[in-house]
Every structure is written in structure tokens, then in C-alpha cells.
Coordinates of C-alpha atoms in Angstrom, one line a residue:
X1 CA 0.0 0.0 0.0
X2 CA 1.5 3.4 -1.1
X3 CA 1.5 6.3 1.3
X4 CA -1.1 9.1 1.0
X5 CA -0.6 11.8 -1.5
X6 CA 0.6 15.3 -0.3
X7 CA -2.2 17.5 0.9
X8 CA -0.9 20.8 -0.5
X9 CA -1.0 21.9 -4.1
X10 CA 2.7 22.7 -4.1
X11 CA 5.1 19.7 -4.1
X12 CA 8.4 20.0 -2.3
X13 CA 11.1 18.3 -4.5
X14 CA 14.8 17.8 -3.7
X15 CA 17.0 17.0 -6.6
X16 CA 19.8 14.9 -5.1
X17 CA 23.2 15.6 -6.8
X18 CA 24.2 17.3 -10.1
X19 CA 26.5 14.4 -11.0
X20 CA 24.3 13.1 -13.8
X21 CA 24.1 15.0 -17.1
X22 CA 20.3 14.9 -16.8
X23 CA 20.3 16.9 -13.6
X24 CA 20.3 20.3 -15.3
X25 CA 17.4 19.3 -17.6
X26 CA 15.3 18.0 -14.8
X27 CA 16.0 21.0 -12.6
X28 CA 15.1 23.5 -15.4
X29 CA 11.8 21.7 -16.0
X30 CA 10.9 21.4 -12.4
X31 CA 11.8 25.0 -11.6
X32 CA 9.6 26.3 -14.4
X33 CA 6.5 24.8 -12.8
X34 CA 4.5 26.9 -10.4
X35 CA 3.4 23.8 -8.5
X36 CA 6.9 22.8 -7.5
X37 CA 9.2 24.1 -4.8
X38 CA 12.6 22.9 -5.8
X39 CA 15.9 22.6 -3.9
X40 CA 19.0 21.1 -5.6
X41 CA 21.7 19.4 -3.6
X42 CA 25.2 19.8 -5.2
X43 CA 27.7 18.1 -2.9
X44 CA 30.1 17.4 -5.8
X45 CA 30.4 21.1 -6.7
X46 CA 29.3 20.9 -10.4
X47 CA 28.7 24.4 -11.6
X48 CA 26.4 23.9 -14.6
X49 CA 23.0 23.6 -12.9
X50 CA 22.1 27.3 -12.5
X51 CA 19.1 29.4 -11.6
X52 CA 17.7 27.2 -8.9
X53 CA 18.0 27.1 -5.1
X54 CA 21.2 25.1 -4.7
X55 CA 22.6 23.8 -1.4
X56 CA 26.0 22.2 -0.8
X57 CA 25.0 18.9 0.9
X58 CA 22.3 16.2 1.0
X59 CA 21.6 17.1 4.6
X60 CA 20.6 20.6 3.7
X61 CA 18.3 19.3 1.0
X62 CA 16.6 16.8 3.3
X63 CA 16.1 19.6 5.9
X64 CA 15.2 22.5 3.5
X65 CA 11.5 22.2 4.6
X66 CA 10.2 21.7 8.2
X67 CA 8.6 18.4 7.2
X68 CA 11.2 17.4 4.6
X69 CA 10.6 16.9 0.8
X70 CA 7.6 15.2 -0.6
X71 CA 9.8 13.5 -3.2
X72 CA 13.4 13.4 -4.4
X73 CA 14.9 13.0 -7.8
X74 CA 18.2 11.0 -7.6
X75 CA 20.8 12.2 -10.2
X76 CA 24.0 11.1 -8.5
X77 CA 26.7 8.7 -9.7
X78 CA 25.2 5.3 -10.1
X79 CA 27.0 3.8 -7.1
X80 CA 25.4 6.4 -4.8
X81 CA 21.8 5.6 -5.8
X82 CA 21.3 2.9 -3.2
X83 CA 22.0 5.0 -0.1
X84 CA 19.9 8.0 -1.3
X85 CA 16.9 5.7 -2.2
X86 CA 17.1 3.8 1.1
X87 CA 17.2 7.1 3.0
X88 CA 14.1 8.3 1.1
X89 CA 12.3 5.1 2.0
X90 CA 13.2 5.5 5.6
X91 CA 11.8 9.0 5.6
X92 CA 8.6 8.1 3.7
X93 CA 9.6 10.1 0.6
X94 CA 8.8 9.3 -3.0
X95 CA 11.6 8.7 -5.5
X96 CA 12.5 9.1 -9.1
X97 CA 15.9 7.5 -9.6
X98 CA 18.1 7.8 -12.6
X99 CA 19.0 4.7 -14.6
X100 CA 20.5 2.3 -14.1
X101 CA 18.7 1.9 -10.8
X102 CA 21.8 0.4 -9.2
X103 CA 25.2 -1.0 -10.0
X104 CA 24.4 -4.5 -8.6
X105 CA 21.3 -6.7 -8.4
X106 CA 21.4 -7.0 -4.6
X107 CA 21.4 -3.2 -4.3
X108 CA 18.5 -2.8 -6.8
X109 CA 16.5 -5.5 -4.9
X110 CA 17.1 -3.7 -1.6
X111 CA 15.9 -0.4 -3.1
X112 CA 12.7 -1.8 -4.5
X113 CA 11.9 -3.8 -1.3
X114 CA 12.6 -0.8 0.9
X115 CA 10.3 1.5 -1.1
X116 CA 7.6 -1.1 -1.3
X117 CA 7.7 -1.7 2.5
X118 CA 7.6 2.1 3.1
X119 CA 4.7 2.5 0.8
X120 CA 6.4 5.2 -1.4
X121 CA 6.5 5.5 -5.2
X122 CA 9.8 4.4 -6.8
X123 CA 10.1 5.2 -10.5
X124 CA 13.2 4.7 -12.7
X125 CA 14.1 7.6 -15.0
X126 CA 13.6 6.2 -18.5
X127 CA 12.5 9.3 -20.5
X128 CA 12.5 7.5 -23.8
X129 CA 9.6 5.3 -22.5
X130 CA 7.4 8.4 -23.3
X131 CA 8.8 9.1 -26.8
X132 CA 6.0 9.0 -29.5
X133 CA 8.1 6.7 -31.7
X134 CA 8.4 4.2 -28.9
X135 CA 4.7 4.4 -28.2
X136 CA 4.1 3.8 -31.9
X137 CA 6.2 0.6 -31.7
X138 CA 4.5 -0.5 -28.6
X139 CA 1.1 0.0 -30.1
X140 CA 2.1 -1.8 -33.4
X141 CA 3.2 -4.9 -31.5
X142 CA 0.2 -4.9 -29.2
X143 CA -2.3 -4.4 -32.1
X144 CA -0.7 -7.3 -34.1
X145 CA 0.2 -5.0 -37.0
X146 CA 3.6 -6.7 -37.4
X147 CA 2.3 -10.2 -37.0
X148 CA 4.6 -12.3 -34.8
X149 CA 7.7 -10.3 -34.0
X150 CA 10.7 -12.5 -34.6
X151 CA 13.6 -10.0 -34.6
X152 CA 14.5 -6.7 -32.9
X153 CA 17.6 -4.6 -33.7
X154 CA 18.2 -1.8 -31.2
X155 CA 20.9 0.8 -31.3
X156 CA 21.6 3.2 -28.4
X157 CA 24.9 4.8 -29.3
X158 CA 26.4 7.9 -27.8
X159 CA 29.5 10.0 -27.2
X160 CA 32.0 9.0 -24.6
X161 CA 30.8 11.1 -21.6
X162 CA 33.3 13.9 -21.3
X163 CA 31.8 16.3 -18.8
X164 CA 31.3 13.8 -16.0
X165 CA 34.4 11.6 -15.6
X166 CA 32.6 9.2 -13.2
X167 CA 30.7 7.7 -16.2
X168 CA 33.8 5.8 -17.2
X169 CA 34.8 4.9 -13.6
X170 CA 33.9 1.3 -13.1
X171 CA 33.5 1.7 -9.3
X172 CA 31.1 4.7 -9.6
X173 CA 29.3 3.7 -12.8
X174 CA 29.2 0.0 -12.4
X175 CA 30.9 -0.5 -15.8
X176 CA 31.2 1.4 -19.1
X177 CA 29.0 1.7 -22.2
X178 CA 27.2 -1.6 -21.5
X179 CA 25.9 -0.3 -18.2
X180 CA 25.2 3.2 -19.6
X181 CA 23.4 2.3 -22.9
X182 CA 21.8 -1.2 -22.5
X183 CA 19.1 -0.3 -20.1
X184 CA 17.1 2.2 -22.2
X185 CA 16.3 -0.3 -24.9
X186 CA 16.0 -3.2 -22.4
X187 CA 13.3 -1.2 -20.6
X188 CA 11.4 -0.6 -23.9
X189 CA 11.6 -4.3 -24.8
X190 CA 10.5 -5.2 -21.2
X191 CA 7.4 -3.1 -21.6
X192 CA 6.5 -4.9 -24.8
X193 CA 7.8 -8.5 -24.5
X194 CA 8.6 -9.0 -20.8
X195 CA 11.8 -10.5 -19.6
X196 CA 14.2 -12.4 -21.9
X197 CA 15.2 -16.0 -21.2
X198 CA 18.9 -15.7 -22.0
X199 CA 21.5 -12.9 -22.4
X200 CA 24.7 -13.1 -24.5
X201 CA 27.1 -10.2 -24.7
X202 CA 30.4 -9.1 -26.0
X203 CA 32.3 -5.9 -25.3
X204 CA 35.5 -4.1 -26.4
X205 CA 37.7 -1.0 -25.9
X206 CA 38.4 -0.3 -29.5
X207 CA 37.1 3.3 -29.4
X208 CA 38.3 5.9 -26.8
X209 CA 40.5 3.5 -24.9
X210 CA 42.9 6.4 -24.1
X211 CA 40.0 8.4 -22.5
X212 CA 37.9 5.7 -20.8
X213 CA 38.5 4.6 -17.2
X214 CA 40.4 1.4 -16.5
X215 CA 38.3 -1.6 -17.3
X216 CA 35.4 0.4 -18.7
X217 CA 34.1 -1.0 -22.0
X218 CA 33.5 1.5 -24.8
X219 CA 31.7 -0.8 -27.2
X220 CA 29.3 -3.7 -26.9
X221 CA 26.6 -5.8 -28.3
X222 CA 23.9 -7.5 -26.1
X223 CA 21.8 -10.3 -27.5
X224 CA 18.5 -11.2 -25.8
X225 CA 16.6 -14.4 -26.6
X226 CA 13.0 -14.9 -25.5
X227 CA 11.0 -18.0 -24.8
X228 CA 8.9 -17.3 -27.9
X229 CA 12.0 -17.5 -30.1
X230 CA 12.3 -13.7 -30.5
X231 CA 15.9 -12.5 -30.8
X232 CA 16.8 -8.9 -29.9
X233 CA 20.1 -7.2 -30.1
X234 CA 21.2 -4.0 -28.4
X235 CA 24.2 -2.0 -29.7
X236 CA 25.3 -0.2 -26.5
X237 CA 28.5 1.5 -27.8
X238 CA 30.0 4.9 -27.1
X239 CA 30.6 5.2 -30.8
X240 CA 29.5 8.8 -31.7
X241 CA 32.4 11.1 -32.8
X242 CA 33.4 13.8 -30.4
X243 CA 32.3 16.5 -32.9
X244 CA 28.8 15.1 -33.3
X245 CA 26.1 17.8 -32.8
X246 CA 24.3 15.8 -30.1
X247 CA 25.1 13.1 -27.6
X248 CA 23.7 10.2 -29.7
X249 CA 20.4 8.5 -30.3
X250 CA 18.1 5.5 -30.0
X251 CA 16.7 3.5 -32.9
X252 CA 14.8 0.2 -33.0
X253 CA 13.9 -2.0 -36.0
X254 CA 11.2 -4.6 -35.4
X255 CA 10.7 -7.4 -37.9
X256 CA 7.6 -9.6 -37.8
X257 CA 5.8 -12.1 -39.9
X258 CA 3.4 -9.4 -41.1
X259 CA 5.8 -6.5 -41.6
X260 CA 8.5 -4.4 -40.1
X261 CA 8.8 -1.0 -38.4
X262 CA 11.7 1.3 -37.8
X263 CA 11.5 4.0 -35.1
X264 CA 13.9 6.8 -34.2
X265 CA 13.2 8.2 -30.8
X266 CA 15.0 11.5 -31.6
X267 CA 14.0 11.9 -35.2
X268 CA 12.1 15.1 -34.4
X269 CA 14.9 17.7 -34.9
X270 CA 16.3 20.0 -37.5
X271 CA 20.0 20.8 -37.9
X272 CA 23.1 20.7 -39.9
X273 CA 26.8 20.6 -39.3
X274 CA 27.3 21.1 -35.6
X275 CA 23.6 21.9 -35.1
X276 CA 20.8 19.9 -33.4
X277 CA 17.5 21.6 -32.6
X278 CA 14.9 19.2 -31.2
X279 CA 11.1 19.8 -31.4
X280 CA 8.0 17.8 -30.6
X281 CA 7.3 15.9 -27.4
X282 CA 9.7 16.7 -24.5
X283 CA 10.3 13.2 -23.1
X284 CA 12.0 14.6 -19.9
X285 CA 9.0 16.7 -19.2
X286 CA 6.7 13.7 -19.8
X287 CA 8.7 11.6 -17.4
X288 CA 8.5 14.2 -14.7
X289 CA 4.8 14.8 -15.3
X290 CA 4.2 11.0 -14.8
X291 CA 6.3 11.0 -11.6
X292 CA 4.6 14.1 -10.1
X293 CA 1.2 12.6 -10.9
X294 CA 2.2 9.4 -9.2
X295 CA 3.3 11.3 -6.1
X296 CA 0.0 13.3 -6.0
X297 CA -2.1 10.2 -6.5
X298 CA 0.0 7.9 -4.2
X299 CA 0.2 5.2 -6.9
X300 CA 3.0 3.5 -8.8
X301 CA 3.3 4.1 -12.6
X302 CA 5.7 2.9 -15.2
X303 CA 8.6 2.9 -15.6
X304 CA 8.6 1.6 -12.1
X305 CA 11.4 0.6 -9.7
X306 CA 10.5 -3.0 -10.6
X307 CA 11.4 -2.5 -14.3
X308 CA 14.6 -0.7 -13.1
X309 CA 15.5 -3.9 -11.2
X310 CA 14.7 -6.1 -14.2
X311 CA 17.0 -4.1 -16.5
X312 CA 19.8 -4.2 -13.9
X313 CA 19.4 -8.0 -14.0
X314 CA 19.8 -7.9 -17.8
X315 CA 23.0 -5.8 -17.4
X316 CA 24.3 -8.2 -14.7
X317 CA 23.6 -11.2 -17.0
X318 CA 25.4 -9.4 -19.9
X319 CA 28.4 -8.7 -17.7
X320 CA 28.5 -12.4 -16.6
X321 CA 28.3 -13.4 -20.3
X322 CA 31.2 -11.2 -21.2
X323 CA 33.2 -12.8 -18.4
X324 CA 32.4 -16.4 -19.4
X325 CA 31.9 -16.0 -23.1
X326 CA 28.7 -17.9 -22.8
X327 CA 24.9 -17.1 -22.9
X328 CA 23.5 -16.6 -19.4
X329 CA 20.0 -17.6 -18.2
X330 CA 18.4 -14.6 -16.7
X331 CA 16.7 -16.8 -14.1
X332 CA 20.2 -17.5 -12.7
X333 CA 20.8 -13.8 -11.9

């Protein structure tokens, strides 16, 4: 049973850390809302989240209001998610946590269990879940427009993160590009097909080896096999050139017995050399709207903490597959 929704029209939100590159976007969208009182904790001293009420520690953010925040948004380094989420559960505070939910399966399990026991909302920050192209794919599969889907090719490429060094620090991030770029497409596939049966993965350090942290993979391919026979691949590489006009993109091709469909989650843009101007649906804003609605209603919505846990299990299986060179049954993770 989830806790009761806040009784006031204004929600008190604490954004915990500016370590993630999404922190600035979330802060800007929350600050622009008249129904949000926002405080940002910046214990790591990043200077690119401006124009908001910024405090220098988590304690100051927790205590910024007499009764504490109604909810927090966790945008710290991945390894710090667990402690922040467990503290929120202890305080009875709702949580939106950046992906991946945690760096290990036991940590993700603990986070989901703690929030469930405390009766608070736990959502995982998968903005692309709300992209119109992804909704089109989901509807096409559910409506049977593609017949039986037999193959999926997913590509979530990006630049090597260069403004936040922790992304390539295995201890803080949990890994490299496999951790960073598998989970978005894994969540989309989970929302349509459920969990895979086996995971097989390979990684390398062909690109950016001189800039990535020790042991952090910079390229990878994850293959998911489902009980139905469906095979899906996820290219999770940091393979965008440094001079690319945007961070990267997400594309999926679905092949079925009745047709095929290709979707591009970031197709709605105009640009040219060095220019990228997006338009259309703001997926970050849609994610935050869904979370705030869940907080007000006291009900869980997707993408939930449970799907965050399931995608962490996919990543853990992929990492085990890289270690052994063999497919890994997800049920064993």
C-alpha cells in the first residue's frame, strides 16, 4: 500500500546531486513549474546547474523544509543511488531515480523492497519510454500490426561522456557503455515483450581506450533471446564522434511475420553541421509529469522501480556473459 498523496497543491522536491548530465534538464523543467518548490543538492560542486535554489549537501536538501521533501529525484553517480533511495524510503519520501537503478542486483533488490515496504513511489528515469516513436512501436506490436515479431535490432549509441568523468569509472558507474546504454532499450523491450530467457554479450575497448577509465568497456553488443524465439540485439556503444552535434540517439527496428517497423526516438529535430534543434514531445517533461502525478495520487506508474530492477538484472547477465563468453540464463541472476 502506497502512502497518501501530499495535501498541498505545491510539491516539495529535492534533486539529489548534479553528477548526472540529466540533472540540469530535470532541474530546469521542475523550476519552471508553479506547483513545484525545488531545492538542488550539489555536494560534488558541479557548476552547470544554475538558476535554482542550490545547497551544498544532502543534509541541507533533506532539511530544506520543516517536514522534509515530498519527493526526491536522484541524479547522483550510479553507485550512490542505493543510499539515497534507502534514506528516502526510511523518511517516507517518494523517489524518481536515474537509470541504471543500481550497480548491482542486490542493491536494486534492496531499493525496490525498501520503497515497497515504506509505501512510497519508486520510479526509474527512462524518459524514452514516453517518446512518441516508442509508443508507436508498442502499439504496433500490441495491435498485431507486425504479426509475430521475430527479430529486434536496437541501437543506443552515444558519445563517450566527457563532462562527468565518473561515467567511465567502473566503481562509480558499475561499468562502461554496456551499463550506460543497455538499459534504455532493455526497458522498452521489457514493456512490450517482458523478460528475456537468456542474455549473451560481448564488449571491447576499440574506441576511446585512451580516455575511458580502466576496465570500462566502450563498445558492446547484447543479444536477448526470449522463450517465444524472438531474438533482440542492443548495440550499446560509445561510438559517436566527439564532434557530433548531439550526444547520440536511439533507434529500433522490429521485424515480424506481417511487416516491419523502424523507429527513431530522436527523429524530431532540425539541424546541420554542428547543429541539433529538437522539437515535438519533451520526453524529460513527460517523465517528470508522470512522476509528479504518481506522487500526488500515491500510486506507482511505469517505468517503475521493478522495471529498473529487471533491467539491472539484464545488465548483470550481460556482464557475466562477457566474463564467461557464454549465454547466461536470466533466471540465474
